[in-house]
Amino acid sequence: MQTIYFKNKPKIVATGTIAGPKECAGIVGKYVDKALSGDMFGESTYEKAECKMLSYAIAKSIENAGVKEADVDMLVAGDLLNQIISSSFAARDFDCSFLGVYGACSTMVEGMALAATFIDGGYAKNIVAATGSHFSSAERQYRYPLELGNTRPPQAQWTVTGAGAAFISYTGGGKFPSITSATVGRVVDFGIDDVNNMGAAMAPAAADTILRHLRDTHRPADYYDLILTGDLGALGSRIVKDLLWEKGVDIQNNHVDCGEIVYNVLEDEFQGGSGAGCCAVVFNSYIYEQLKQGKIKRALFAATGALLSTVSSGQGESIPCICHAVAIENV
Amino acid sequence: MQTIYFKNKPKIVATGTIAGPKECAGIVGKYVDKALSGDMFGESTYEKAECKMLSYAIAKSIENAGVKEADVDMLVAGDLLNQIISSSFAARDFDCSFLGVYGACSTMVEGMALAATFIDGGYAKNIVAATGSHFSSAERQYRYPLELGNTRPPQAQWTVTGAGAAFISYTGGGKFPSITSATVGRVVDFGIDDVNNMGAAMAPAAADTILRHLRDTHRPADYYDLILTGDLGALGSRIVKDLLWEKGVDIQNNHVDCGEIVYNVLEDEFQGGSGAGCCAVVFNSYIYEQLKQGKIKRALFAATGALLSTVSSGQGESIPCICHAVAIENV
């Protein structure tokens, strides 16, 4: 049993989001708190821009929650940069406890699950869970310098430039989407070692966690209006649907992948978006709005992460992956 | 208030430790589960050796707890390598939920605090918190290739080759050291940017968390038989004592730093040991034994982490640091 239940139903009372110009040309453009006109955000390096975006999203979620910074007990954050420097440096700006986490692109949900646990158990009242990513800092850390102008293979995805934060609280004094349970994933490795094919590597982890969640909770897949994955992309989404179909679970009608919907379909982004910022931006802007308006009543938010590094790939290792899930319901 | 309390007093029922030959020449040699004769542990790369050590420590803690792998609900782990690959790859070996964390050298305590929270709140029964480090993988990632033979400045520390795991459980069916509270630190940055002087950078974070813990709990410093810091080293230890003295808190008589005691004093290691494995090995072997035998009744274990990366330093940033603390008592 990997699923834990939150009887006090911690609420997502507000969110904060920011995204780059390419991202804002898509569906999230209307919903983010700040749409950037360039990807440097007034900073001198990509890494500093990434950190500033994360800091912005955190501060905005606190502002949108209508509370003061001093009311925040804890910040739970992580990102894709080595030693999660975006998060650690962003945390300098906030005078509260900081828990650094690493779950690659599953970080948003890992943070939400931890926040819900601390709040449900009465250990904290207000926690911000946040993450982000930046296309250019990810490219130069994980792949090639942008200046090389490398071509991208058709199975590749595009790292989202953006950040998202969820303000999770013990009370909202009103109706807010609540985190009712969480399924903390296990590491799944199907032996895929193509670092350009993250969707295929991560899909088995997504299938594993979604399946365990449904079995643990004795719920049919259609209990949820929406089963939202993080950044499997177009190919990975097909794979997760197939893997679950083989196990007798049909998510054809209620599955949406943030990576698939983040970019304007007119752009040729191959498999779609990826990066920790992908589902952080999509969930905390567009999806959160649908939840708040009651258009979505019950969602399972299952974000995957590929737990590789350039060193592990260089040493011939395959790609271990993980998927964490939280159930978010209007109760 | 950054301190949280565990009324159900999660117990550290067992530990697992492993360390390299240089480490085992010191005080931990008698107490570790496995003393390595070389630093490769039969692997072809330093990173794979680091991962294998971590996996060994986790498995050993489960064995020492007298339970089966299937009884473990969750593994909480992190390490110093980019994208915490030692932890993620070690987690492949265990069929349980995995929470990846990053707190640099504070990881051991961050993991213990999270484990205690999950267990105290009734969300899990058995959790292993673990971390490790390897001198050679750290040198090549953070500093220079070993082959360069760079000289080390006098304020430098030596990354510990070793790993430690604590098996934390809701019940022990006996007397075991219990985690009674945790103080999750905030990021503290005193503007130090000398990457060779981690002790000085981290000492203010240690002082901040120790002070907050004592104030939150209304305890005098001598409530604890032992105030154990992670890897401040000789210089950092002097600084933390001075900083606390200035605030009217005297830890002269009960403060010990794992980095100061890990190496044989006859060796010239400048400021002593460092790395996530430093306090993981010292606490889970030597100190845990003293706690179990009742020679130490109450300990405050406060581990610090320097949250920098080579990129942040290269971009002229100072070193943000953090310190997490757990109170461990024989109750």
PDB file of N, CA and C in Angstrom, chain A residues 180-252:
ATOM      1  N   THR A 180      -6.676  14.950  -1.185  1.00  0.00           N
ATOM      2  CA  THR A 180      -7.319  13.940  -0.338  1.00  0.00           C
ATOM      3  C   THR A 180      -6.458  12.699  -0.124  1.00  0.00           C
ATOM      4  N   SER A 181      -5.541  12.436  -1.023  1.00  0.00           N
ATOM      5  CA  SER A 181      -4.623  11.305  -0.837  1.00  0.00           C
ATOM      6  C   SER A 181      -3.408  11.487  -1.729  1.00  0.00           C
ATOM      7  N   ALA A 182      -2.381  10.707  -1.419  1.00  0.00           N
ATOM      8  CA  ALA A 182      -1.163  10.761  -2.236  1.00  0.00           C
ATOM      9  C   ALA A 182      -0.602   9.356  -2.382  1.00  0.00           C
ATOM     10  N   THR A 183      -0.081   9.069  -3.542  1.00  0.00           N
ATOM     11  CA  THR A 183       0.602   7.800  -3.775  1.00  0.00           C
ATOM     12  C   THR A 183       2.051   8.121  -4.112  1.00  0.00           C
ATOM     13  N   VAL A 184       2.934   7.791  -3.167  1.00  0.00           N
ATOM     14  CA  VAL A 184       4.358   8.068  -3.374  1.00  0.00           C
ATOM     15  C   VAL A 184       4.946   6.912  -4.188  1.00  0.00           C
ATOM     16  N   GLY A 185       5.511   7.243  -5.322  1.00  0.00           N
ATOM     17  CA  GLY A 185       5.923   6.207  -6.262  1.00  0.00           C
ATOM     18  C   GLY A 185       7.181   5.460  -5.881  1.00  0.00           C
ATOM     19  N   ARG A 186       7.386   4.352  -6.575  1.00  0.00           N
ATOM     20  CA  ARG A 186       8.643   3.626  -6.439  1.00  0.00           C
ATOM     21  C   ARG A 186       9.437   3.776  -7.746  1.00  0.00           C
ATOM     22  N   VAL A 187      10.703   3.491  -7.684  1.00  0.00           N
ATOM     23  CA  VAL A 187      11.535   3.650  -8.875  1.00  0.00           C
ATOM     24  C   VAL A 187      11.306   2.484  -9.830  1.00  0.00           C
ATOM     25  N   VAL A 188      11.027   2.828 -11.067  1.00  0.00           N
ATOM     26  CA  VAL A 188      10.732   1.839 -12.096  1.00  0.00           C
ATOM     27  C   VAL A 188      11.728   2.041 -13.233  1.00  0.00           C
ATOM     28  N   ASP A 189      12.371   0.977 -13.654  1.00  0.00           N
ATOM     29  CA  ASP A 189      13.363   1.088 -14.723  1.00  0.00           C
ATOM     30  C   ASP A 189      13.125  -0.014 -15.748  1.00  0.00           C
ATOM     31  N   PHE A 190      12.637   0.374 -16.926  1.00  0.00           N
ATOM     32  CA  PHE A 190      12.355  -0.600 -17.973  1.00  0.00           C
ATOM     33  C   PHE A 190      13.548  -0.778 -18.913  1.00  0.00           C
ATOM     34  N   GLY A 191      14.691  -0.223 -18.530  1.00  0.00           N
ATOM     35  CA  GLY A 191      15.899  -0.446 -19.319  1.00  0.00           C
ATOM     36  C   GLY A 191      16.087   0.476 -20.500  1.00  0.00           C
ATOM     37  N   ILE A 192      15.243   1.491 -20.604  1.00  0.00           N
ATOM     38  CA  ILE A 192      15.399   2.432 -21.718  1.00  0.00           C
ATOM     39  C   ILE A 192      16.598   3.350 -21.448  1.00  0.00           C
ATOM     40  N   ASP A 193      17.466   3.504 -22.442  1.00  0.00           N
ATOM     41  CA  ASP A 193      18.639   4.340 -22.217  1.00  0.00           C
ATOM     42  C   ASP A 193      18.787   5.453 -23.257  1.00  0.00           C
ATOM     43  N   ASP A 194      17.719   5.716 -24.016  1.00  0.00           N
ATOM     44  CA  ASP A 194      17.749   6.810 -24.981  1.00  0.00           C
ATOM     45  C   ASP A 194      17.343   8.091 -24.258  1.00  0.00           C
ATOM     46  N   VAL A 195      18.350   8.950 -23.994  1.00  0.00           N
ATOM     47  CA  VAL A 195      18.087  10.154 -23.199  1.00  0.00           C
ATOM     48  C   VAL A 195      17.212  11.165 -23.932  1.00  0.00           C
ATOM     49  N   ASN A 196      16.949  10.920 -25.218  1.00  0.00           N
ATOM     50  CA  ASN A 196      16.021  11.788 -25.926  1.00  0.00           C
ATOM     51  C   ASN A 196      14.589  11.279 -25.855  1.00  0.00           C
ATOM     52  N   ASN A 197      14.420  10.098 -25.261  1.00  0.00           N
ATOM     53  CA  ASN A 197      13.088   9.514 -25.267  1.00  0.00           C
ATOM     54  C   ASN A 197      12.548   9.354 -23.848  1.00  0.00           C
ATOM     55  N   MET A 198      12.428  10.482 -23.183  1.00  0.00           N
ATOM     56  CA  MET A 198      11.985  10.477 -21.787  1.00  0.00           C
ATOM     57  C   MET A 198      10.560   9.960 -21.640  1.00  0.00           C
ATOM     58  N   GLY A 199       9.730  10.255 -22.608  1.00  0.00           N
ATOM     59  CA  GLY A 199       8.331   9.834 -22.527  1.00  0.00           C
ATOM     60  C   GLY A 199       8.222   8.318 -22.403  1.00  0.00           C
ATOM     61  N   ALA A 200       8.975   7.620 -23.243  1.00  0.00           N
ATOM     62  CA  ALA A 200       8.947   6.153 -23.212  1.00  0.00           C
ATOM     63  C   ALA A 200       9.540   5.627 -21.912  1.00  0.00           C
ATOM     64  N   ALA A 201      10.591   6.311 -21.408  1.00  0.00           N
ATOM     65  CA  ALA A 201      11.224   5.862 -20.167  1.00  0.00           C
ATOM     66  C   ALA A 201      10.287   6.057 -18.975  1.00  0.00           C
ATOM     67  N   MET A 202       9.540   7.170 -18.980  1.00  0.00           N
ATOM     68  CA  MET A 202       8.727   7.513 -17.811  1.00  0.00           C
ATOM     69  C   MET A 202       7.344   6.867 -17.799  1.00  0.00           C
ATOM     70  N   ALA A 203       6.846   6.480 -18.973  1.00  0.00           N
ATOM     71  CA  ALA A 203       5.478   5.946 -19.047  1.00  0.00           C
ATOM     72  C   ALA A 203       5.251   4.740 -18.122  1.00  0.00           C
ATOM     73  N   PRO A 204       6.197   3.794 -18.029  1.00  0.00           N
ATOM     74  CA  PRO A 204       5.961   2.649 -17.123  1.00  0.00           C
ATOM     75  C   PRO A 204       5.836   3.081 -15.659  1.00  0.00           C
ATOM     76  N   ALA A 205       6.575   4.114 -15.245  1.00  0.00           N
ATOM     77  CA  ALA A 205       6.461   4.613 -13.873  1.00  0.00           C
ATOM     78  C   ALA A 205       5.077   5.219 -13.651  1.00  0.00           C
ATOM     79  N   ALA A 206       4.598   5.958 -14.647  1.00  0.00           N
ATOM     80  CA  ALA A 206       3.264   6.558 -14.541  1.00  0.00           C
ATOM     81  C   ALA A 206       2.211   5.457 -14.424  1.00  0.00           C
ATOM     82  N   ALA A 207       2.322   4.440 -15.273  1.00  0.00           N
ATOM     83  CA  ALA A 207       1.352   3.343 -15.250  1.00  0.00           C
ATOM     84  C   ALA A 207       1.382   2.642 -13.896  1.00  0.00           C
ATOM     85  N   ASP A 208       2.587   2.419 -13.358  1.00  0.00           N
ATOM     86  CA  ASP A 208       2.742   1.743 -12.073  1.00  0.00           C
ATOM     87  C   ASP A 208       2.036   2.508 -10.957  1.00  0.00           C
ATOM     88  N   THR A 209       2.288   3.793 -10.881  1.00  0.00           N
ATOM     89  CA  THR A 209       1.714   4.583  -9.782  1.00  0.00           C
ATOM     90  C   THR A 209       0.204   4.765  -9.933  1.00  0.00           C
ATOM     91  N   ILE A 210      -0.253   5.013 -11.162  1.00  0.00           N
ATOM     92  CA  ILE A 210      -1.703   5.175 -11.373  1.00  0.00           C
ATOM     93  C   ILE A 210      -2.428   3.881 -10.993  1.00  0.00           C
ATOM     94  N   LEU A 211      -1.852   2.764 -11.429  1.00  0.00           N
ATOM     95  CA  LEU A 211      -2.451   1.461 -11.121  1.00  0.00           C
ATOM     96  C   LEU A 211      -2.483   1.203  -9.619  1.00  0.00           C
ATOM     97  N   ARG A 212      -1.372   1.473  -8.949  1.00  0.00           N
ATOM     98  CA  ARG A 212      -1.326   1.263  -7.498  1.00  0.00           C
ATOM     99  C   ARG A 212      -2.308   2.177  -6.776  1.00  0.00           C
ATOM    100  N   HIS A 213      -2.399   3.400  -7.267  1.00  0.00           N
ATOM    101  CA  HIS A 213      -3.347   4.332  -6.642  1.00  0.00           C
ATOM    102  C   HIS A 213      -4.780   3.810  -6.756  1.00  0.00           C
ATOM    103  N   LEU A 214      -5.140   3.364  -7.952  1.00  0.00           N
ATOM    104  CA  LEU A 214      -6.514   2.894  -8.166  1.00  0.00           C
ATOM    105  C   LEU A 214      -6.788   1.630  -7.345  1.00  0.00           C
ATOM    106  N   ARG A 215      -5.792   0.739  -7.270  1.00  0.00           N
ATOM    107  CA  ARG A 215      -5.975  -0.490  -6.479  1.00  0.00           C
ATOM    108  C   ARG A 215      -6.064  -0.178  -4.995  1.00  0.00           C
ATOM    109  N   ASP A 216      -5.144   0.693  -4.514  1.00  0.00           N
ATOM    110  CA  ASP A 216      -5.136   1.043  -3.083  1.00  0.00           C
ATOM    111  C   ASP A 216      -6.471   1.670  -2.664  1.00  0.00           C
ATOM    112  N   THR A 217      -7.010   2.518  -3.548  1.00  0.00           N
ATOM    113  CA  THR A 217      -8.223   3.272  -3.183  1.00  0.00           C
ATOM    114  C   THR A 217      -9.505   2.562  -3.616  1.00  0.00           C
ATOM    115  N   HIS A 218      -9.363   1.428  -4.297  1.00  0.00           N
ATOM    116  CA  HIS A 218     -10.514   0.678  -4.829  1.00  0.00           C
ATOM    117  C   HIS A 218     -11.413   1.561  -5.683  1.00  0.00           C
ATOM    118  N   ARG A 219     -10.775   2.378  -6.505  1.00  0.00           N
ATOM    119  CA  ARG A 219     -11.542   3.267  -7.365  1.00  0.00           C
ATOM    120  C   ARG A 219     -11.388   2.851  -8.822  1.00  0.00           C
ATOM    121  N   PRO A 220     -12.458   2.953  -9.596  1.00  0.00           N
ATOM    122  CA  PRO A 220     -12.300   2.755 -11.039  1.00  0.00           C
ATOM    123  C   PRO A 220     -11.620   3.998 -11.629  1.00  0.00           C
ATOM    124  N   ALA A 221     -11.021   3.847 -12.796  1.00  0.00           N
ATOM    125  CA  ALA A 221     -10.312   4.976 -13.411  1.00  0.00           C
ATOM    126  C   ALA A 221     -11.252   6.151 -13.648  1.00  0.00           C
ATOM    127  N   ASP A 222     -12.549   5.850 -13.937  1.00  0.00           N
ATOM    128  CA  ASP A 222     -13.451   6.957 -14.252  1.00  0.00           C
ATOM    129  C   ASP A 222     -14.019   7.633 -12.993  1.00  0.00           C
ATOM    130  N   TYR A 223     -13.483   7.241 -11.822  1.00  0.00           N
ATOM    131  CA  TYR A 223     -13.799   8.011 -10.613  1.00  0.00           C
ATOM    132  C   TYR A 223     -13.306   9.451 -10.815  1.00  0.00           C
ATOM    133  N   TYR A 224     -12.202   9.558 -11.525  1.00  0.00           N
ATOM    134  CA  TYR A 224     -11.615  10.880 -11.761  1.00  0.00           C
ATOM    135  C   TYR A 224     -12.097  11.485 -13.082  1.00  0.00           C
ATOM    136  N   ASP A 225     -12.487  12.752 -13.037  1.00  0.00           N
ATOM    137  CA  ASP A 225     -12.809  13.475 -14.274  1.00  0.00           C
ATOM    138  C   ASP A 225     -11.558  13.627 -15.123  1.00  0.00           C
ATOM    139  N   LEU A 226     -10.423  13.689 -14.398  1.00  0.00           N
ATOM    140  CA  LEU A 226      -9.168  13.982 -15.087  1.00  0.00           C
ATOM    141  C   LEU A 226      -8.036  13.187 -14.459  1.00  0.00           C
ATOM    142  N   ILE A 227      -7.280  12.475 -15.285  1.00  0.00           N
ATOM    143  CA  ILE A 227      -6.024  11.874 -14.839  1.00  0.00           C
ATOM    144  C   ILE A 227      -4.930  12.631 -15.588  1.00  0.00           C
ATOM    145  N   LEU A 228      -4.236  13.463 -14.838  1.00  0.00           N
ATOM    146  CA  LEU A 228      -3.301  14.415 -15.436  1.00  0.00           C
ATOM    147  C   LEU A 228      -1.867  13.938 -15.226  1.00  0.00           C
ATOM    148  N   THR A 229      -1.166  13.636 -16.304  1.00  0.00           N
ATOM    149  CA  THR A 229       0.252  13.297 -16.159  1.00  0.00           C
ATOM    150  C   THR A 229       1.088  14.542 -16.437  1.00  0.00           C
ATOM    151  N   GLY A 230       2.389  14.449 -16.056  1.00  0.00           N
ATOM    152  CA  GLY A 230       3.216  15.643 -16.066  1.00  0.00           C
ATOM    153  C   GLY A 230       3.776  16.009 -17.415  1.00  0.00           C
ATOM    154  N   ASP A 231       4.683  15.185 -17.904  1.00  0.00           N
ATOM    155  CA  ASP A 231       5.311  15.548 -19.169  1.00  0.00           C
ATOM    156  C   ASP A 231       5.750  14.308 -19.936  1.00  0.00           C
ATOM    157  N   LEU A 232       4.774  13.407 -20.121  1.00  0.00           N
ATOM    158  CA  LEU A 232       5.070  12.209 -20.910  1.00  0.00           C
ATOM    159  C   LEU A 232       5.194  12.554 -22.387  1.00  0.00           C
ATOM    160  N   GLY A 233       4.549  13.627 -22.812  1.00  0.00           N
ATOM    161  CA  GLY A 233       4.546  13.975 -24.232  1.00  0.00           C
ATOM    162  C   GLY A 233       3.595  13.068 -24.996  1.00  0.00           C
ATOM    163  N   ALA A 234       3.544  13.278 -26.311  1.00  0.00           N
ATOM    164  CA  ALA A 234       2.577  12.564 -27.145  1.00  0.00           C
ATOM    165  C   ALA A 234       2.859  11.059 -27.156  1.00  0.00           C
ATOM    166  N   LEU A 235       4.107  10.673 -27.370  1.00  0.00           N
ATOM    167  CA  LEU A 235       4.457   9.251 -27.428  1.00  0.00           C
ATOM    168  C   LEU A 235       4.271   8.589 -26.062  1.00  0.00           C
ATOM    169  N   GLY A 236       4.801   9.214 -25.024  1.00  0.00           N
ATOM    170  CA  GLY A 236       4.686   8.651 -23.676  1.00  0.00           C
ATOM    171  C   GLY A 236       3.233   8.494 -23.242  1.00  0.00           C
ATOM    172  N   SER A 237       2.394   9.435 -23.660  1.00  0.00           N
ATOM    173  CA  SER A 237       0.975   9.359 -23.313  1.00  0.00           C
ATOM    174  C   SER A 237       0.317   8.156 -23.961  1.00  0.00           C
ATOM    175  N   ARG A 238       0.691   7.894 -25.207  1.00  0.00           N
ATOM    176  CA  ARG A 238       0.132   6.708 -25.872  1.00  0.00           C
ATOM    177  C   ARG A 238       0.586   5.448 -25.149  1.00  0.00           C
ATOM    178  N   ILE A 239       1.879   5.454 -24.716  1.00  0.00           N
ATOM    179  CA  ILE A 239       2.415   4.266 -24.048  1.00  0.00           C
ATOM    180  C   ILE A 239       1.713   4.023 -22.716  1.00  0.00           C
ATOM    181  N   VAL A 240       1.507   5.077 -21.918  1.00  0.00           N
ATOM    182  CA  VAL A 240       0.882   4.864 -20.601  1.00  0.00           C
ATOM    183  C   VAL A 240      -0.553   4.365 -20.767  1.00  0.00           C
ATOM    184  N   LYS A 241      -1.241   4.876 -21.779  1.00  0.00           N
ATOM    185  CA  LYS A 241      -2.613   4.402 -22.027  1.00  0.00           C
ATOM    186  C   LYS A 241      -2.607   2.919 -22.411  1.00  0.00           C
ATOM    187  N   ASP A 242      -1.636   2.564 -23.245  1.00  0.00           N
ATOM    188  CA  ASP A 242      -1.520   1.155 -23.660  1.00  0.00           C
ATOM    189  C   ASP A 242      -1.176   0.246 -22.482  1.00  0.00           C
ATOM    190  N   LEU A 243      -0.198   0.673 -21.671  1.00  0.00           N
ATOM    191  CA  LEU A 243       0.228  -0.144 -20.533  1.00  0.00           C
ATOM    192  C   LEU A 243      -0.925  -0.371 -19.566  1.00  0.00           C
ATOM    193  N   LEU A 244      -1.711   0.672 -19.329  1.00  0.00           N
ATOM    194  CA  LEU A 244      -2.841   0.537 -18.404  1.00  0.00           C
ATOM    195  C   LEU A 244      -3.960  -0.291 -19.032  1.00  0.00           C
ATOM    196  N   TRP A 245      -4.157  -0.123 -20.332  1.00  0.00           N
ATOM    197  CA  TRP A 245      -5.164  -0.909 -21.052  1.00  0.00           C
ATOM    198  C   TRP A 245      -4.879  -2.405 -20.901  1.00  0.00           C
ATOM    199  N   GLU A 246      -3.598  -2.738 -21.013  1.00  0.00           N
ATOM    200  CA  GLU A 246      -3.194  -4.151 -20.860  1.00  0.00           C
ATOM    201  C   GLU A 246      -3.535  -4.690 -19.472  1.00  0.00           C
ATOM    202  N   LYS A 247      -3.588  -3.786 -18.490  1.00  0.00           N
ATOM    203  CA  LYS A 247      -3.929  -4.193 -17.114  1.00  0.00           C
ATOM    204  C   LYS A 247      -5.424  -4.053 -16.844  1.00  0.00           C
ATOM    205  N   GLY A 248      -6.174  -3.772 -17.890  1.00  0.00           N
ATOM    206  CA  GLY A 248      -7.619  -3.674 -17.736  1.00  0.00           C
ATOM    207  C   GLY A 248      -8.112  -2.326 -17.248  1.00  0.00           C
ATOM    208  N   VAL A 249      -7.273  -1.320 -17.366  1.00  0.00           N
ATOM    209  CA  VAL A 249      -7.671   0.019 -16.911  1.00  0.00           C
ATOM    210  C   VAL A 249      -7.721   0.964 -18.116  1.00  0.00           C
ATOM    211  N   ASP A 250      -8.856   1.563 -18.331  1.00  0.00           N
ATOM    212  CA  ASP A 250      -9.030   2.426 -19.505  1.00  0.00           C
ATOM    213  C   ASP A 250      -9.017   3.903 -19.103  1.00  0.00           C
ATOM    214  N   ILE A 251      -7.959   4.609 -19.502  1.00  0.00           N
ATOM    215  CA  ILE A 251      -7.912   6.046 -19.185  1.00  0.00           C
ATOM    216  C   ILE A 251      -7.988   6.886 -20.472  1.00  0.00           C
ATOM    217  N   GLN A 252      -8.497   6.240 -21.527  1.00  0.00           N
ATOM    218  CA  GLN A 252      -8.603   6.887 -22.832  1.00  0.00           C
ATOM    219  C   GLN A 252      -9.367   8.220 -22.761  1.00  0.00           C
TER     220      GLN A 252
END
